[in-house]
Amino acid sequence: MNDFTATSLAHAAAHILATAEPAEKVRLSGLTAEAWRGGNLTPGTANNLADRPARPINPPLRPPSEVPRRRINTSTTGRVALLHALAHIELNAIDLAWDIIARFADPEMPRQFFDDWVSVAAEEAHHFALLSHRLSELDAAYGDLPAHDGLWESALVTRHDLVARLAVVPLVLEARGLDVTPAMIAKLRAAGDDRSASILETIYLDEIGHVGIGRRWFKFACAARGLEPARAWRTYVATYFKGALKPPFNTDARDAAGVPQSWYAQAP
Ligand SMILES: [Fe+2]
Ligand SMILES: [Fe+2]
């Protein structure tokens, strides 16, 4: 695809959401982040945003029970399944960041709002690229295995409300990533896969920042509505997140992201 000329950041975000091919989504994410940081785009607004981002034909989306197990050992099969599942999460995460800009951005929001979500989108694109490259080193590619659609389901049920979106996506789902990633890194190291382990370390550190950004704008959106953040978070999670919050929690990483234990310790 040729380069397109975005009239605004929200327009570029909508265009990236409508781009199915992952490598192109990554490339346009980088170009858009550069244009925004260079002062070449205004925030703008997006029209006619689809409920779902465009997706490539592969991978097919299946129920979680039909997605291959991610055993982490010296055999490549389970590690490829893990890296593929993580690549799928990162592809969704690119779209989730652009969707916040396209769907919820009000040009009156502070510039920091756009700076933050542009940096999240650019980092998610980098994560996808790292995992995709690692898959290629293992003679695999994103699209080779089925994947499941759970992440976008959370986006759909929260598409009407920024407070609900932030309560669930960064502050439940990405925070959950902080809980489970250190064990994956340790298992990859134990299996002798230092290259994959290093990629997950990069992702892990960036994700602490993403949870922190989610928390910052959740508090901002709560303040705008006169909501008390801890109570609002519990109420929104009970309404819009269908699973249970699963301990053990990585309290160090959550603390580093500014999410206090008092929020999730008493969660529903
Ligand atoms: Fe990520
Ligand atoms: Fe993230």
mmCIF file of C-alpha atoms and ligand atoms in Angstrom:
data_model
loop_
_atom_site.group_PDB
_atom_site.id
_atom_site.type_symbol
_atom_site.label_atom_id
_atom_site.label_comp_id
_atom_site.label_asym_id
_atom_site.label_seq_id
_atom_site.Cartn_x
_atom_site.Cartn_y
_atom_site.Cartn_z
ATOM 1 C CA MET A 1 0.000 0.000 0.000
ATOM 2 C CA ASN A 2 1.166 3.511 -0.710
ATOM 3 C CA ASP A 3 1.547 6.104 1.972
ATOM 4 C CA PHE A 4 -1.601 7.981 2.747
ATOM 5 C CA THR A 5 -1.901 11.564 3.860
ATOM 6 C CA ALA A 6 -3.609 11.831 7.203
ATOM 7 C CA THR A 7 -5.615 14.964 7.871
ATOM 8 C CA SER A 8 -5.311 14.432 11.642
ATOM 9 C CA LEU A 9 -4.072 11.989 14.278
ATOM 10 C CA ALA A 10 -7.588 10.558 14.740
ATOM 11 C CA HIS A 11 -7.877 10.087 10.970
ATOM 12 C CA ALA A 12 -4.510 8.273 10.883
ATOM 13 C CA ALA A 13 -5.605 6.102 13.835
ATOM 14 C CA ALA A 14 -8.829 5.150 12.022
ATOM 15 C CA HIS A 15 -6.845 4.332 8.896
ATOM 16 C CA ILE A 16 -4.495 2.042 10.855
ATOM 17 C CA LEU A 17 -7.504 0.299 12.440
ATOM 18 C CA ALA A 18 -8.873 -0.308 8.947
ATOM 19 C CA THR A 19 -5.528 -1.767 7.756
ATOM 20 C CA ALA A 20 -5.618 -5.571 7.861
ATOM 21 C CA GLU A 21 -2.045 -6.518 7.039
ATOM 22 C CA PRO A 22 0.057 -6.650 10.242
ATOM 23 C CA ALA A 23 3.363 -5.456 8.741
ATOM 24 C CA GLU A 24 1.558 -2.495 7.186
ATOM 25 C CA LYS A 25 -0.197 -1.744 10.484
ATOM 26 C CA VAL A 26 3.225 -1.698 12.169
ATOM 27 C CA ARG A 27 4.753 0.510 9.480
ATOM 28 C CA LEU A 28 1.910 3.041 9.536
ATOM 29 C CA SER A 29 2.009 3.093 13.348
ATOM 30 C CA GLY A 30 5.666 4.137 13.228
ATOM 31 C CA LEU A 31 5.067 6.775 10.556
ATOM 32 C CA THR A 32 2.081 8.214 12.409
ATOM 33 C CA ALA A 33 3.970 8.374 15.721
ATOM 34 C CA GLU A 34 6.792 10.199 13.915
ATOM 35 C CA ALA A 35 4.367 12.658 12.283
ATOM 36 C CA TRP A 36 2.647 13.350 15.615
ATOM 37 C CA ARG A 37 5.909 13.845 17.476
ATOM 38 C CA GLY A 38 7.157 16.121 14.707
ATOM 39 C CA GLY A 39 4.138 18.382 15.223
ATOM 40 C CA ASN A 40 2.747 17.545 11.773
ATOM 41 C CA LEU A 41 -0.736 16.378 12.859
ATOM 42 C CA THR A 42 -3.580 17.968 14.792
ATOM 43 C CA PRO A 43 -5.663 15.718 17.123
ATOM 44 C CA GLY A 44 -8.814 15.836 14.982
ATOM 45 C CA THR A 45 -11.754 13.463 15.173
ATOM 46 C CA ALA A 46 -12.566 10.206 13.379
ATOM 47 C CA ASN A 47 -15.880 9.414 11.669
ATOM 48 C CA ASN A 48 -17.551 6.121 10.855
ATOM 49 C CA LEU A 49 -15.273 4.054 13.029
ATOM 50 C CA ALA A 50 -15.922 0.306 12.693
ATOM 51 C CA ASP A 51 -16.536 -1.720 15.850
ATOM 52 C CA ARG A 52 -13.731 -4.097 14.886
ATOM 53 C CA PRO A 53 -10.343 -3.447 13.320
ATOM 54 C CA ALA A 54 -9.509 -5.064 9.993
ATOM 55 C CA ARG A 55 -7.738 -8.415 10.369
ATOM 56 C CA PRO A 56 -5.733 -10.596 7.973
ATOM 57 C CA ILE A 57 -7.321 -13.866 6.746
ATOM 58 C CA ASN A 58 -4.810 -15.756 8.900
ATOM 59 C CA PRO A 59 -4.784 -16.520 11.764
ATOM 60 C CA PRO A 60 -8.316 -17.887 11.985
ATOM 61 C CA LEU A 61 -10.039 -16.782 15.197
ATOM 62 C CA ARG A 62 -11.263 -19.731 17.282
ATOM 63 C CA PRO A 63 -12.526 -20.402 20.811
ATOM 64 C CA PRO A 64 -9.679 -20.495 23.379
ATOM 65 C CA SER A 65 -10.012 -24.298 23.739
ATOM 66 C CA GLU A 66 -8.963 -24.698 20.066
ATOM 67 C CA VAL A 67 -5.820 -22.584 20.353
ATOM 68 C CA PRO A 68 -2.593 -24.666 20.685
ATOM 69 C CA ARG A 69 -1.075 -25.129 24.165
ATOM 70 C CA ARG A 70 1.900 -22.947 25.003
ATOM 71 C CA ARG A 71 4.226 -25.370 26.784
ATOM 72 C CA ILE A 72 7.582 -23.749 27.363
ATOM 73 C CA ASN A 73 10.381 -26.304 26.985
ATOM 74 C CA THR A 74 13.261 -27.077 24.673
ATOM 75 C CA SER A 75 10.958 -28.274 21.891
ATOM 76 C CA THR A 76 10.084 -25.371 19.597
ATOM 77 C CA THR A 77 6.389 -26.293 19.188
ATOM 78 C CA GLY A 78 5.207 -24.921 22.535
ATOM 79 C CA ARG A 79 7.468 -21.874 22.360
ATOM 80 C CA VAL A 80 6.193 -21.040 18.873
ATOM 81 C CA ALA A 81 2.628 -21.372 20.236
ATOM 82 C CA LEU A 82 3.528 -18.962 23.068
ATOM 83 C CA LEU A 83 5.226 -16.413 20.787
ATOM 84 C CA HIS A 84 2.330 -16.659 18.324
ATOM 85 C CA ALA A 85 -0.231 -16.048 21.074
ATOM 86 C CA LEU A 86 1.790 -13.073 22.333
ATOM 87 C CA ALA A 87 2.139 -11.673 18.792
ATOM 88 C CA HIS A 88 -1.643 -11.876 18.484
ATOM 89 C CA ILE A 89 -2.046 -9.994 21.774
ATOM 90 C CA GLU A 90 0.381 -7.305 20.574
ATOM 91 C CA LEU A 91 -1.447 -6.925 17.253
ATOM 92 C CA ASN A 92 -4.652 -6.354 19.215
ATOM 93 C CA ALA A 93 -2.782 -3.988 21.531
ATOM 94 C CA ILE A 94 -1.698 -1.813 18.559
ATOM 95 C CA ASP A 95 -5.343 -1.465 17.582
ATOM 96 C CA LEU A 96 -6.488 -0.921 21.167
ATOM 97 C CA ALA A 97 -4.150 2.071 21.515
ATOM 98 C CA TRP A 98 -5.219 3.616 18.192
ATOM 99 C CA ASP A 99 -8.856 2.883 19.043
ATOM 100 C CA ILE A 100 -8.583 4.991 22.219
ATOM 101 C CA ILE A 101 -7.386 7.906 20.103
ATOM 102 C CA ALA A 102 -9.869 7.400 17.263
ATOM 103 C CA ARG A 103 -12.903 6.656 19.426
ATOM 104 C CA PHE A 104 -12.444 8.758 22.542
ATOM 105 C CA ALA A 105 -10.141 11.617 21.670
ATOM 106 C CA ASP A 106 -11.660 14.988 22.090
ATOM 107 C CA PRO A 107 -9.405 17.671 20.569
ATOM 108 C CA GLU A 108 -9.811 19.559 23.863
ATOM 109 C CA MET A 109 -7.996 16.787 25.777
ATOM 110 C CA PRO A 110 -4.501 17.676 27.049
ATOM 111 C CA ARG A 111 -1.727 17.065 24.521
ATOM 112 C CA GLN A 112 -0.266 14.535 26.966
ATOM 113 C CA PHE A 113 -3.280 12.255 26.327
ATOM 114 C CA PHE A 114 -2.321 11.965 22.655
ATOM 115 C CA ASP A 115 1.409 11.760 23.385
ATOM 116 C CA ASP A 116 0.786 8.880 25.795
ATOM 117 C CA TRP A 117 -1.463 6.789 23.540
ATOM 118 C CA VAL A 118 0.727 7.413 20.494
ATOM 119 C CA SER A 119 3.711 6.131 22.472
ATOM 120 C CA VAL A 120 1.720 3.065 23.595
ATOM 121 C CA ALA A 121 0.699 2.337 19.981
ATOM 122 C CA ALA A 122 4.292 2.723 18.746
ATOM 123 C CA GLU A 123 5.596 0.415 21.490
ATOM 124 C CA GLU A 124 2.922 -2.217 20.788
ATOM 125 C CA ALA A 125 3.914 -2.092 17.108
ATOM 126 C CA HIS A 126 7.539 -2.611 18.137
ATOM 127 C CA HIS A 127 6.520 -5.566 20.343
ATOM 128 C CA PHE A 128 4.636 -7.168 17.463
ATOM 129 C CA ALA A 129 7.649 -6.680 15.180
ATOM 130 C CA LEU A 130 10.039 -8.233 17.733
ATOM 131 C CA LEU A 131 7.812 -11.300 18.185
ATOM 132 C CA SER A 132 7.209 -11.664 14.467
ATOM 133 C CA HIS A 133 10.928 -11.590 13.814
ATOM 134 C CA ARG A 134 11.565 -14.150 16.554
ATOM 135 C CA LEU A 135 8.876 -16.417 15.056
ATOM 136 C CA SER A 136 10.687 -16.216 11.714
ATOM 137 C CA GLU A 137 13.922 -17.319 13.395
ATOM 138 C CA LEU A 138 11.998 -20.411 14.560
ATOM 139 C CA ASP A 139 10.698 -21.042 11.009
ATOM 140 C CA ALA A 140 7.224 -19.839 11.924
ATOM 141 C CA ALA A 141 5.142 -16.752 11.208
ATOM 142 C CA TYR A 142 2.214 -14.861 12.658
ATOM 143 C CA GLY A 143 -0.877 -16.421 11.058
ATOM 144 C CA ASP A 144 0.412 -20.012 11.144
ATOM 145 C CA LEU A 145 -1.725 -20.998 14.155
ATOM 146 C CA PRO A 146 -5.280 -20.179 15.209
ATOM 147 C CA ALA A 147 -5.766 -17.368 17.719
ATOM 148 C CA HIS A 148 -8.647 -16.252 19.906
ATOM 149 C CA ASP A 149 -10.586 -13.029 19.973
ATOM 150 C CA GLY A 150 -10.983 -12.437 23.721
ATOM 151 C CA LEU A 151 -9.123 -9.125 23.769
ATOM 152 C CA TRP A 152 -11.308 -7.445 21.212
ATOM 153 C CA GLU A 153 -14.416 -8.691 23.025
ATOM 154 C CA SER A 154 -13.333 -6.460 25.938
ATOM 155 C CA ALA A 155 -12.954 -3.559 23.509
ATOM 156 C CA LEU A 156 -16.453 -4.121 22.117
ATOM 157 C CA VAL A 157 -18.238 -4.084 25.467
ATOM 158 C CA THR A 158 -16.427 -0.883 26.469
ATOM 159 C CA ARG A 159 -16.670 0.984 23.162
ATOM 160 C CA HIS A 160 -19.199 3.475 24.502
ATOM 161 C CA ASP A 161 -17.198 4.734 27.477
ATOM 162 C CA LEU A 162 -13.556 5.738 28.030
ATOM 163 C CA VAL A 163 -13.763 5.079 31.781
ATOM 164 C CA ALA A 164 -14.990 1.512 31.147
ATOM 165 C CA ARG A 165 -12.339 0.935 28.448
ATOM 166 C CA LEU A 166 -9.495 2.076 30.702
ATOM 167 C CA ALA A 167 -10.834 0.174 33.732
ATOM 168 C CA VAL A 168 -10.749 -3.080 31.770
ATOM 169 C CA VAL A 169 -8.078 -2.946 29.057
ATOM 170 C CA PRO A 170 -4.993 -1.437 30.702
ATOM 171 C CA LEU A 171 -6.013 -1.890 34.331
ATOM 172 C CA VAL A 172 -7.199 -5.513 34.165
ATOM 173 C CA LEU A 173 -5.830 -7.111 30.991
ATOM 174 C CA GLU A 174 -2.451 -5.392 30.634
ATOM 175 C CA ALA A 175 -1.976 -5.538 34.419
ATOM 176 C CA ARG A 176 -2.592 -9.285 34.178
ATOM 177 C CA GLY A 177 0.258 -9.414 31.665
ATOM 178 C CA LEU A 178 2.543 -7.995 34.365
ATOM 179 C CA ASP A 179 1.488 -10.817 36.703
ATOM 180 C CA VAL A 180 2.251 -13.664 34.294
ATOM 181 C CA THR A 181 5.224 -12.460 32.236
ATOM 182 C CA PRO A 182 8.061 -12.971 34.777
ATOM 183 C CA ALA A 183 7.290 -16.713 35.011
ATOM 184 C CA MET A 184 7.298 -16.981 31.205
ATOM 185 C CA ILE A 185 10.682 -15.240 31.059
ATOM 186 C CA ALA A 186 12.091 -17.637 33.669
ATOM 187 C CA LYS A 187 10.790 -20.682 31.776
ATOM 188 C CA LEU A 188 12.214 -19.426 28.480
ATOM 189 C CA ARG A 189 15.610 -18.899 30.119
ATOM 190 C CA ALA A 190 15.416 -22.389 31.668
ATOM 191 C CA ALA A 191 14.656 -23.804 28.204
ATOM 192 C CA GLY A 192 17.756 -22.016 26.851
ATOM 193 C CA ASP A 193 15.758 -19.551 24.717
ATOM 194 C CA ASP A 194 17.495 -16.346 25.767
ATOM 195 C CA ARG A 195 16.450 -14.496 22.633
ATOM 196 C CA SER A 196 12.742 -14.953 23.324
ATOM 197 C CA ALA A 197 13.311 -14.224 27.035
ATOM 198 C CA SER A 198 15.002 -10.892 26.207
ATOM 199 C CA ILE A 199 12.096 -9.866 23.975
ATOM 200 C CA LEU A 200 9.652 -10.602 26.784
ATOM 201 C CA GLU A 201 11.795 -8.535 29.166
ATOM 202 C CA THR A 202 11.590 -5.542 26.816
ATOM 203 C CA ILE A 203 7.835 -6.001 26.535
ATOM 204 C CA TYR A 204 7.436 -6.391 30.299
ATOM 205 C CA LEU A 205 9.204 -3.091 31.076
ATOM 206 C CA ASP A 206 7.190 -1.219 28.430
ATOM 207 C CA GLU A 207 3.944 -2.740 29.725
ATOM 208 C CA ILE A 208 4.555 -1.331 33.210
ATOM 209 C CA GLY A 209 4.478 2.051 31.464
ATOM 210 C CA HIS A 210 1.264 1.188 29.606
ATOM 211 C CA VAL A 211 -0.533 0.233 32.823
ATOM 212 C CA GLY A 212 0.727 3.512 34.328
ATOM 213 C CA ILE A 213 -0.655 5.465 31.344
ATOM 214 C CA GLY A 214 -3.959 3.620 31.690
ATOM 215 C CA ARG A 215 -4.088 4.545 35.349
ATOM 216 C CA ARG A 216 -3.242 8.218 34.665
ATOM 217 C CA TRP A 217 -6.073 8.671 32.154
ATOM 218 C CA PHE A 218 -8.496 6.552 34.158
ATOM 219 C CA LYS A 219 -7.997 8.963 37.053
ATOM 220 C CA PHE A 220 -8.306 11.946 34.695
ATOM 221 C CA ALA A 221 -11.585 10.621 33.232
ATOM 222 C CA CYS A 222 -12.911 9.833 36.732
ATOM 223 C CA ALA A 223 -12.065 13.355 37.951
ATOM 224 C CA ALA A 224 -13.929 14.845 34.974
ATOM 225 C CA ARG A 225 -17.052 12.974 36.133
ATOM 226 C CA GLY A 226 -16.558 13.444 39.865
ATOM 227 C CA LEU A 227 -15.949 9.711 40.411
ATOM 228 C CA GLU A 228 -13.695 8.335 43.136
ATOM 229 C CA PRO A 229 -11.173 6.193 41.188
ATOM 230 C CA ALA A 230 -10.828 3.112 43.434
ATOM 231 C CA ARG A 231 -14.574 2.692 43.829
ATOM 232 C CA ALA A 232 -15.254 3.496 40.172
ATOM 233 C CA TRP A 233 -12.676 0.934 39.051
ATOM 234 C CA ARG A 234 -14.290 -1.834 41.090
ATOM 235 C CA THR A 235 -17.759 -0.929 39.815
ATOM 236 C CA TYR A 236 -16.678 -0.777 36.171
ATOM 237 C CA VAL A 237 -14.709 -4.025 36.403
ATOM 238 C CA ALA A 238 -17.692 -5.800 37.977
ATOM 239 C CA THR A 239 -19.889 -4.537 35.119
ATOM 240 C CA TYR A 240 -17.620 -4.952 32.095
ATOM 241 C CA PHE A 241 -15.085 -7.664 32.880
ATOM 242 C CA LYS A 242 -16.581 -11.126 32.885
ATOM 243 C CA GLY A 243 -13.697 -13.084 34.394
ATOM 244 C CA ALA A 244 -12.305 -13.080 37.912
ATOM 245 C CA LEU A 245 -9.172 -11.158 38.880
ATOM 246 C CA LYS A 246 -6.633 -13.904 39.383
ATOM 247 C CA PRO A 247 -3.982 -13.776 42.075
ATOM 248 C CA PRO A 248 -1.074 -14.010 42.573
ATOM 249 C CA PHE A 249 -0.620 -10.367 41.634
ATOM 250 C CA ASN A 250 2.756 -8.899 40.746
ATOM 251 C CA THR A 251 2.516 -6.179 43.368
ATOM 252 C CA ASP A 252 5.998 -4.769 42.605
ATOM 253 C CA ALA A 253 5.168 -4.172 38.929
ATOM 254 C CA ARG A 254 1.664 -2.936 39.742
ATOM 255 C CA ASP A 255 3.115 -0.549 42.348
ATOM 256 C CA ALA A 256 5.632 0.664 39.751
ATOM 257 C CA ALA A 257 2.674 1.384 37.420
ATOM 258 C CA GLY A 258 0.973 3.329 40.218
ATOM 259 C CA VAL A 259 -1.885 0.868 40.731
ATOM 260 C CA PRO A 260 -2.322 0.555 44.497
ATOM 261 C CA GLN A 261 -2.966 -2.823 46.092
ATOM 262 C CA SER A 262 -6.017 -1.369 47.814
ATOM 263 C CA TRP A 263 -7.753 -1.287 44.408
ATOM 264 C CA TYR A 264 -7.485 -4.957 43.461
ATOM 265 C CA ALA A 265 -7.134 -6.504 46.934
ATOM 266 C CA GLN A 266 -10.821 -5.730 47.572
ATOM 267 C CA ALA A 267 -11.894 -6.218 43.968
ATOM 268 C CA PRO A 268 -15.007 -8.253 43.126
HETATM 269 FE FE FE B 1 2.774 -4.815 24.195
HETATM 270 FE FE FE B 2 0.686 -2.647 26.245
#
